[in-house]
Short mmCIF file of C-alpha atoms in Angstrom, two decimals:
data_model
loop_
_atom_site.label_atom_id
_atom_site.label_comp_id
_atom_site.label_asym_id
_atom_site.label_seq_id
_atom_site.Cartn_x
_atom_site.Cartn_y
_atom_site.Cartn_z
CA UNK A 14 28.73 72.42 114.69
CA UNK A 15 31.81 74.26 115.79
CA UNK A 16 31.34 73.31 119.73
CA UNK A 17 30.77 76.60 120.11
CA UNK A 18 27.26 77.65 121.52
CA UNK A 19 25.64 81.32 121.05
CA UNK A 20 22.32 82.20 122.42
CA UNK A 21 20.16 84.31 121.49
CA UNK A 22 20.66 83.81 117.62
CA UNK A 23 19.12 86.99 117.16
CA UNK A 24 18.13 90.00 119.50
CA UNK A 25 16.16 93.47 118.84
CA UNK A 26 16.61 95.55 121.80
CA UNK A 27 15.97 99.10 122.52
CA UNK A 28 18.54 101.57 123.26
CA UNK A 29 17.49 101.75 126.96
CA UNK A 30 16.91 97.92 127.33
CA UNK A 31 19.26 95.89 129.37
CA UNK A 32 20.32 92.12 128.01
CA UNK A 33 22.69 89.42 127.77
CA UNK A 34 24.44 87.71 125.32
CA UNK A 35 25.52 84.04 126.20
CA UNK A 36 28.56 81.57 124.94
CA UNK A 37 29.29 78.47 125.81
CA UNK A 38 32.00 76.23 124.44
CA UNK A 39 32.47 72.29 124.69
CA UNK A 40 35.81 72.11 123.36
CA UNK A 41 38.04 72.55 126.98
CA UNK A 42 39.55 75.69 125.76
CA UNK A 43 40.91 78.26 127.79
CA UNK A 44 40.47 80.97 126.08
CA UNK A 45 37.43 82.54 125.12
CA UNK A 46 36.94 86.21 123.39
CA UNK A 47 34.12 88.26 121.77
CA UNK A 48 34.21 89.57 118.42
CA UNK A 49 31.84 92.58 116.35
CA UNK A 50 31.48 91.96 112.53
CA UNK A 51 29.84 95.17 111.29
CA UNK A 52 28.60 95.36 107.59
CA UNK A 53 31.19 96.38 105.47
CA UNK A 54 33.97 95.99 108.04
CA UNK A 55 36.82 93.36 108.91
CA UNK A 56 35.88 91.47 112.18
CA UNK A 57 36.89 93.89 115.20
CA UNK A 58 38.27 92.00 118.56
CA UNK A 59 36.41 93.25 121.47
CA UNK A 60 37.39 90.98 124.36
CA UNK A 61 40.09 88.48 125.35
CA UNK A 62 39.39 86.19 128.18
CA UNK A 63 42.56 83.75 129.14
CA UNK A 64 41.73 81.28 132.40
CA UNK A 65 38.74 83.47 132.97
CA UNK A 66 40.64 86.25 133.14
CA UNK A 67 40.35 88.96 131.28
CA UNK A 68 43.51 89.79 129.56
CA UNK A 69 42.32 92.52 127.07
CA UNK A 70 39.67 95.33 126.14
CA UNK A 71 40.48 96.65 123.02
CA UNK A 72 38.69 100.43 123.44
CA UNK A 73 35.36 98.53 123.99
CA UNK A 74 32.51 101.64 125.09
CA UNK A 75 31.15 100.64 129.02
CA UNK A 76 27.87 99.70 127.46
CA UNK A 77 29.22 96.74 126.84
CA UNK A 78 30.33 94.59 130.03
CA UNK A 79 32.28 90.94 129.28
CA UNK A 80 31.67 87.84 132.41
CA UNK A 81 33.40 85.04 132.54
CA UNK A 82 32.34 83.12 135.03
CA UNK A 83 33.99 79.98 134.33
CA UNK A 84 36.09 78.60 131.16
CA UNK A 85 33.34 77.15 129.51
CA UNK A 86 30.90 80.23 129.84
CA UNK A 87 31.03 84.04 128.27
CA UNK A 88 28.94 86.39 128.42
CA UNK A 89 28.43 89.60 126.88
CA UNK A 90 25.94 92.61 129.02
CA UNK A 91 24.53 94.93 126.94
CA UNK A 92 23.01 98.21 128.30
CA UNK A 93 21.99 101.61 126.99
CA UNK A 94 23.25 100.56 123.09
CA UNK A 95 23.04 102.80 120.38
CA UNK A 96 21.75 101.93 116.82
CA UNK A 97 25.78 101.97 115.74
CA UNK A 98 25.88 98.86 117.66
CA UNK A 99 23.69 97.01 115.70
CA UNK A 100 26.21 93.96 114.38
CA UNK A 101 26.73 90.35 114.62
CA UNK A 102 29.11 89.46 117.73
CA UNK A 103 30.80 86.53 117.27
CA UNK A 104 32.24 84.64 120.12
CA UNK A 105 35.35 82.25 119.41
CA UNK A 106 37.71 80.16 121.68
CA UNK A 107 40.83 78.46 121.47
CA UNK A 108 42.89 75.98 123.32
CA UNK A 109 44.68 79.13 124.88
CA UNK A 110 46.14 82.18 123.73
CA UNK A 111 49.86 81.28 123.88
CA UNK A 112 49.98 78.25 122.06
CA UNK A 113 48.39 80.46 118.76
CA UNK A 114 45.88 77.40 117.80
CA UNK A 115 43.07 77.47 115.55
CA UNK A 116 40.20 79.94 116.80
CA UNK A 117 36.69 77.95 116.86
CA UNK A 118 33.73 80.60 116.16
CA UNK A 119 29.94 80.34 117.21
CA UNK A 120 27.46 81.01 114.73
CA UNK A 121 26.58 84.82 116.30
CA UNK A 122 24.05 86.44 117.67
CA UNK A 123 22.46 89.30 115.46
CA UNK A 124 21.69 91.94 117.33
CA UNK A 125 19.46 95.33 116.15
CA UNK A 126 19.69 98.23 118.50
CA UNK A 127 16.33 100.51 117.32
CA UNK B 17 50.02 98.26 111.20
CA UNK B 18 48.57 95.05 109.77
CA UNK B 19 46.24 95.68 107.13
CA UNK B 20 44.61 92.61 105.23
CA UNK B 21 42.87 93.34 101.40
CA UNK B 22 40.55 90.65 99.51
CA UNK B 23 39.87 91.95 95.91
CA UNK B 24 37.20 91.14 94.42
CA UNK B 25 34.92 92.01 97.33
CA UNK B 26 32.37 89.54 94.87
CA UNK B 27 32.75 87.42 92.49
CA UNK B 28 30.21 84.99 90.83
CA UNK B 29 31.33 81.91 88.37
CA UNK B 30 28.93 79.35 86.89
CA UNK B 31 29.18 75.77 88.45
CA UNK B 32 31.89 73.92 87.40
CA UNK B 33 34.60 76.73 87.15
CA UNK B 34 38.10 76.66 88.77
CA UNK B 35 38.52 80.42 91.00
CA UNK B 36 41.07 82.30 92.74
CA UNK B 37 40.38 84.66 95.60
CA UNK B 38 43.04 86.86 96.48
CA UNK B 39 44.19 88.19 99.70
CA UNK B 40 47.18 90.50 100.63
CA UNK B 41 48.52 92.11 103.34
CA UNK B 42 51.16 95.18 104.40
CA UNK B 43 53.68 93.41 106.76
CA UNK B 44 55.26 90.12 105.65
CA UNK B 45 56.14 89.65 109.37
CA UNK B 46 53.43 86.99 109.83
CA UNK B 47 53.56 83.46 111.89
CA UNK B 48 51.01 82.43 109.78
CA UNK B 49 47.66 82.76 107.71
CA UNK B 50 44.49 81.05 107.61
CA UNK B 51 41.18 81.31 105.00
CA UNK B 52 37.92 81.48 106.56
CA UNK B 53 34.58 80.39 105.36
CA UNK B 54 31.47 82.18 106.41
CA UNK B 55 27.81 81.47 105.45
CA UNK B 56 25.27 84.16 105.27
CA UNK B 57 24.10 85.18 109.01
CA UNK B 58 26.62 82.35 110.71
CA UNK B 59 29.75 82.12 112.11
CA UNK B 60 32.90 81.38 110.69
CA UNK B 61 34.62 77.77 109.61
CA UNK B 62 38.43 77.88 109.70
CA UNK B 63 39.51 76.20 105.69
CA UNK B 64 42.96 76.22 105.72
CA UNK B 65 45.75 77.03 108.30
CA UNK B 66 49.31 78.23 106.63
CA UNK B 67 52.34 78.58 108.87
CA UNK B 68 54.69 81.15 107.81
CA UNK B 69 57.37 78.78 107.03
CA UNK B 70 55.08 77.06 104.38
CA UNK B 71 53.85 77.29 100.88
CA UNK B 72 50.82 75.49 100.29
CA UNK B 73 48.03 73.81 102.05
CA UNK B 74 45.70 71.35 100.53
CA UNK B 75 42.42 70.29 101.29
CA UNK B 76 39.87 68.25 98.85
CA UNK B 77 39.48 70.53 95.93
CA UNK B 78 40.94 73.87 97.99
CA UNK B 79 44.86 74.60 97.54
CA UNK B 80 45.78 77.92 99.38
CA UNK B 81 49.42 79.22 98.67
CA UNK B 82 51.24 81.65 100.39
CA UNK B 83 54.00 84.12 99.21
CA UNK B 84 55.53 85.87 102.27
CA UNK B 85 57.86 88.19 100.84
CA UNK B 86 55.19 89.72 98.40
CA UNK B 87 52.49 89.28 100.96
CA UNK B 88 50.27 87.47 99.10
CA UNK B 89 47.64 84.57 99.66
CA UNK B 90 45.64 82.74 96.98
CA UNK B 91 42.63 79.96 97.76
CA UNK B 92 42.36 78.30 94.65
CA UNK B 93 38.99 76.21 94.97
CA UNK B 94 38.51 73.06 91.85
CA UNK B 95 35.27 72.56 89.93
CA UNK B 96 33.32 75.00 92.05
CA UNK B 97 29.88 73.94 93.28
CA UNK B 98 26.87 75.68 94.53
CA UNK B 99 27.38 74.30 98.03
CA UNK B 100 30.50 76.65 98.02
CA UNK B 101 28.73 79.88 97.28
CA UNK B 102 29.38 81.88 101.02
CA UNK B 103 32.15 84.83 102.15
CA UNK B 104 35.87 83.76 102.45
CA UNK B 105 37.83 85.65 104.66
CA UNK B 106 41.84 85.63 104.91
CA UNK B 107 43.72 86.23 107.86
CA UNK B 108 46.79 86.80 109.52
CA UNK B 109 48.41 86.27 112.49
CA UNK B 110 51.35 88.69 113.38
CA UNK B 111 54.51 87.48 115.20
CA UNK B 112 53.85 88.69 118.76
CA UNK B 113 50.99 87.91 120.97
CA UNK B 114 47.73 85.35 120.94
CA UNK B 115 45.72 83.50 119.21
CA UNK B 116 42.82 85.80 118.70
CA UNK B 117 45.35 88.78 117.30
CA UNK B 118 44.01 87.72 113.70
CA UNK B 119 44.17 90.82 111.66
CA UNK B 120 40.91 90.13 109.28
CA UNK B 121 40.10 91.10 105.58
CA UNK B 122 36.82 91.93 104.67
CA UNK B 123 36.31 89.11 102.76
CA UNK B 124 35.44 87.86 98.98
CA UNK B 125 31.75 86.88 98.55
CA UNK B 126 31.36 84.05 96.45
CA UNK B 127 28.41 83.27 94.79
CA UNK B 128 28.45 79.60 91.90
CA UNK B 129 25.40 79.59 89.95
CA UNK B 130 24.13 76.27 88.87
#
């Protein structure tokens, strides 16, 4: 147990489906980002959120649409995916960006795209 | 650009065996390196945290050195057990900017047969 929250643990959606992914973290960071492990592939950062704002978008497609609506709560809005998308997204925080601490992970949410 | 390697991508001892996992990386302009652990379909677990300016970390039977200059990283793990069978990922953290700038490998999959 991390203190790091994901739900669902797993999602199969259809490529015209709309639906949520949701973090929460108990650890009073401040920063909170969203991450896409693909098979075969280093862990890509998607999403940076510092103080609920978001700091950075690295090339992310629309289809995918970040919230923060607090420090303790991210969430990632899936619509119109395609089967590429299919990964695990990891969500991670950390006491805040500047100070370069250790990054806490959840456990991921699996997500299919068929 | 950062670019982190982990050769073998898999590796499988019998119980009981000391292992090395290898990671290395382009640009020895780091602040500093950590090993990841990471169990089939979960998130990850940070192991060990190196800062740039160190050698070694130790903890219980894992020892993970780090040699700037040649841009290398070893996790040496003693008397390996079942219970350690899972992916270990290496990664670094450049100079400039936060904490989720972790430039990943892909990761050695470990598997310790009883």
């Amino acid at each position: 147990e991390t203190g790091v929250t994901q739900t669902p643990r797993h999602l199969v959606m259809g490529m015209t489906n709309k639906k949520s992914l949701k973090c929460e973290q108990h650890l009073g960071h401040n920063a909170m980002y969203w991450y896409k492990q693909s098979a075969k592939k280093p862990l890509e950062l998607m999403f940076v959120y510092n103080f609920k704002e978001q700091t950075e978008n690295n090339s992310v497609p629309s289809r995918f649409s970040p919230e923060c609506p607090n420090s303790s709560h991210l969430f990632l809005h899936l619509h119109t995916l395609q089967p590429e998308d299919s990964a695990l997204y990891l969500c991670a925080s950390s006491q805040d960006r500047a100070g370069r601490n250790t990054i806490y992970f959840g456990e991921g949410s699996w997500l299919t795209v068929v | 650009k950062q670019e982190v390697t982990q050769i073998p991508a898999a590796l499988s001892v019998p119980e009981g065996e000391n292992l090395v996992l290898n990671c290395s990386f382009t640009d020895s302009a780091i602040y500093n390196l950590q090993w990841f652990r990471q169990d089939p379909g979960k998130g990850l677990t940070s192991l060990l945290l190196i800062q740039s300016s160190q050698r070694e970390q130790t903890s219980g039977r894992l020892n993970a050195s780090l040699d700037k200059s040649s841009g290398r990283s070893t996790l040496y793990i003693a008397a390996s057990q079942p219970g350690d069978s899972a992916t270990y990922l290496c990664a670094v953290l450049p100079p400039q900017g936060g904490s989720e700038k972790l430039v990943f490998g892909k990761g050695t999959k470990l598997t310790v047969n009883p």
